[in-house]
Amino acid sequence: NVFSPWDAVGIWMKLAFMIGLPVSLPFALYHLWAYVRPGLRPEERKSTVKYIPYSILVFVAGFAFAYFVVFPMAFQFATDMTRNMGLHET
């Protein structure tokens, strides 16, 4: 059941955000780095560049944790709450 005419639009917008954020994040981070880099000394640049692979790894790990652990739990919670309220999922 749809509760408002904007539900379908909201679903598409959330999906676009979930796809667009991981796709655009590397470009945004590159531009942030290109802006900050000229203001750093050479030793600061070297130490900062060492952390970039780790930050990507932590981002991917967090994304995987959210997708494989948090999302199924939240989905199960929402499904259980809907059933307890006597509503029908369509």
PDB file of C-alpha atoms in Angstrom:
ATOM      1  CA  ASN A   1       0.000   0.000   0.000  1.00  0.00           C
ATOM      2  CA  VAL A   2       1.176   3.451  -0.802  1.00  0.00           C
ATOM      3  CA  PHE A   3       0.302   6.094   1.735  1.00  0.00           C
ATOM      4  CA  SER A   4       0.995   9.181  -0.361  1.00  0.00           C
ATOM      5  CA  PRO A   5       1.607  10.035  -4.011  1.00  0.00           C
ATOM      6  CA  TRP A   6       5.198  10.989  -3.145  1.00  0.00           C
ATOM      7  CA  ASP A   7       6.272   7.546  -1.890  1.00  0.00           C
ATOM      8  CA  ALA A   8       7.397   6.348  -5.319  1.00  0.00           C
ATOM      9  CA  VAL A   9       9.370   9.563  -5.900  1.00  0.00           C
ATOM     10  CA  GLY A  10      10.955   9.226  -2.456  1.00  0.00           C
ATOM     11  CA  ILE A  11      12.075   5.677  -3.204  1.00  0.00           C
ATOM     12  CA  TRP A  12      13.717   6.767  -6.455  1.00  0.00           C
ATOM     13  CA  MET A  13      15.438   9.701  -4.744  1.00  0.00           C
ATOM     14  CA  LYS A  14      16.818   7.500  -1.970  1.00  0.00           C
ATOM     15  CA  LEU A  15      18.061   4.987  -4.510  1.00  0.00           C
ATOM     16  CA  ALA A  16      19.726   7.742  -6.536  1.00  0.00           C
ATOM     17  CA  PHE A  17      21.426   9.062  -3.399  1.00  0.00           C
ATOM     18  CA  MET A  18      22.660   5.593  -2.401  1.00  0.00           C
ATOM     19  CA  ILE A  19      24.175   5.073  -5.864  1.00  0.00           C
ATOM     20  CA  GLY A  20      25.378   8.638  -6.421  1.00  0.00           C
ATOM     21  CA  LEU A  21      27.263   9.055  -3.153  1.00  0.00           C
ATOM     22  CA  PRO A  22      29.769   6.202  -3.627  1.00  0.00           C
ATOM     23  CA  VAL A  23      30.221   7.120  -7.296  1.00  0.00           C
ATOM     24  CA  SER A  24      30.854  10.823  -6.688  1.00  0.00           C
ATOM     25  CA  LEU A  25      32.803  10.530  -3.429  1.00  0.00           C
ATOM     26  CA  PRO A  26      36.209   9.766  -5.030  1.00  0.00           C
ATOM     27  CA  PHE A  27      35.905  12.830  -7.272  1.00  0.00           C
ATOM     28  CA  ALA A  28      34.896  15.063  -4.381  1.00  0.00           C
ATOM     29  CA  LEU A  29      37.760  13.778  -2.257  1.00  0.00           C
ATOM     30  CA  TYR A  30      40.219  14.354  -5.108  1.00  0.00           C
ATOM     31  CA  HIS A  31      39.112  17.961  -5.453  1.00  0.00           C
ATOM     32  CA  LEU A  32      39.366  18.432  -1.702  1.00  0.00           C
ATOM     33  CA  TRP A  33      42.911  17.046  -1.822  1.00  0.00           C
ATOM     34  CA  ALA A  34      43.798  19.258  -4.805  1.00  0.00           C
ATOM     35  CA  TYR A  35      42.630  22.269  -2.790  1.00  0.00           C
ATOM     36  CA  VAL A  36      44.473  21.373   0.430  1.00  0.00           C
ATOM     37  CA  ARG A  37      47.699  19.984  -1.079  1.00  0.00           C
ATOM     38  CA  PRO A  38      49.351  23.295  -2.058  1.00  0.00           C
ATOM     39  CA  GLY A  39      49.144  24.516   1.540  1.00  0.00           C
ATOM     40  CA  LEU A  40      51.009  21.543   2.989  1.00  0.00           C
ATOM     41  CA  ARG A  41      54.743  21.114   3.452  1.00  0.00           C
ATOM     42  CA  PRO A  42      56.373  18.132   1.660  1.00  0.00           C
ATOM     43  CA  GLU A  43      56.611  16.006   4.840  1.00  0.00           C
ATOM     44  CA  GLU A  44      52.951  16.708   5.595  1.00  0.00           C
ATOM     45  CA  ARG A  45      52.007  15.642   2.064  1.00  0.00           C
ATOM     46  CA  LYS A  46      53.906  12.363   2.399  1.00  0.00           C
ATOM     47  CA  SER A  47      52.286  11.497   5.711  1.00  0.00           C
ATOM     48  CA  THR A  48      48.839  12.448   4.446  1.00  0.00           C
ATOM     49  CA  VAL A  49      49.160  10.317   1.302  1.00  0.00           C
ATOM     50  CA  LYS A  50      49.981   7.294   3.486  1.00  0.00           C
ATOM     51  CA  TYR A  51      46.536   7.501   5.097  1.00  0.00           C
ATOM     52  CA  ILE A  52      44.512   7.599   1.855  1.00  0.00           C
ATOM     53  CA  PRO A  53      44.463   3.807   1.236  1.00  0.00           C
ATOM     54  CA  TYR A  54      43.463   3.205   4.851  1.00  0.00           C
ATOM     55  CA  SER A  55      40.648   5.723   4.655  1.00  0.00           C
ATOM     56  CA  ILE A  56      39.319   4.032   1.499  1.00  0.00           C
ATOM     57  CA  LEU A  57      39.545   0.646   3.222  1.00  0.00           C
ATOM     58  CA  VAL A  58      37.678   1.947   6.275  1.00  0.00           C
ATOM     59  CA  PHE A  59      34.997   3.505   4.056  1.00  0.00           C
ATOM     60  CA  VAL A  60      34.462   0.222   2.191  1.00  0.00           C
ATOM     61  CA  ALA A  61      34.407  -1.732   5.460  1.00  0.00           C
ATOM     62  CA  GLY A  62      31.823   0.646   6.910  1.00  0.00           C
ATOM     63  CA  PHE A  63      29.707   0.453   3.772  1.00  0.00           C
ATOM     64  CA  ALA A  64      29.860  -3.363   3.822  1.00  0.00           C
ATOM     65  CA  PHE A  65      28.975  -3.449   7.530  1.00  0.00           C
ATOM     66  CA  ALA A  66      25.981  -1.195   6.946  1.00  0.00           C
ATOM     67  CA  TYR A  67      24.804  -3.220   3.945  1.00  0.00           C
ATOM     68  CA  PHE A  68      25.303  -6.730   5.334  1.00  0.00           C
ATOM     69  CA  VAL A  69      24.647  -6.199   9.060  1.00  0.00           C
ATOM     70  CA  VAL A  70      22.721  -3.018   9.818  1.00  0.00           C
ATOM     71  CA  PHE A  71      20.349  -2.966   6.833  1.00  0.00           C
ATOM     72  CA  PRO A  72      19.026  -6.545   7.321  1.00  0.00           C
ATOM     73  CA  MET A  73      18.469  -5.865  11.021  1.00  0.00           C
ATOM     74  CA  ALA A  74      16.662  -2.585  10.310  1.00  0.00           C
ATOM     75  CA  PHE A  75      14.583  -4.237   7.588  1.00  0.00           C
ATOM     76  CA  GLN A  76      13.603  -7.063   9.939  1.00  0.00           C
ATOM     77  CA  PHE A  77      12.694  -4.545  12.648  1.00  0.00           C
ATOM     78  CA  ALA A  78      10.514  -2.534  10.254  1.00  0.00           C
ATOM     79  CA  THR A  79       8.842  -5.706   8.962  1.00  0.00           C
ATOM     80  CA  ASP A  80       8.120  -6.945  12.479  1.00  0.00           C
ATOM     81  CA  MET A  81       6.734  -3.565  13.519  1.00  0.00           C
ATOM     82  CA  THR A  82       4.484  -3.454  10.450  1.00  0.00           C
ATOM     83  CA  ARG A  83       3.148  -6.941  11.199  1.00  0.00           C
ATOM     84  CA  ASN A  84       2.609  -6.140  14.891  1.00  0.00           C
ATOM     85  CA  MET A  85       0.558  -3.107  13.900  1.00  0.00           C
ATOM     86  CA  GLY A  86      -1.605  -5.303  11.677  1.00  0.00           C
ATOM     87  CA  LEU A  87      -0.621  -3.525   8.448  1.00  0.00           C
ATOM     88  CA  HIS A  88      -0.216  -5.259   5.101  1.00  0.00           C
ATOM     89  CA  GLU A  89       2.911  -5.001   3.023  1.00  0.00           C
ATOM     90  CA  THR A  90       2.399  -4.813  -0.706  1.00  0.00           C
TER      91      THR A  90
END
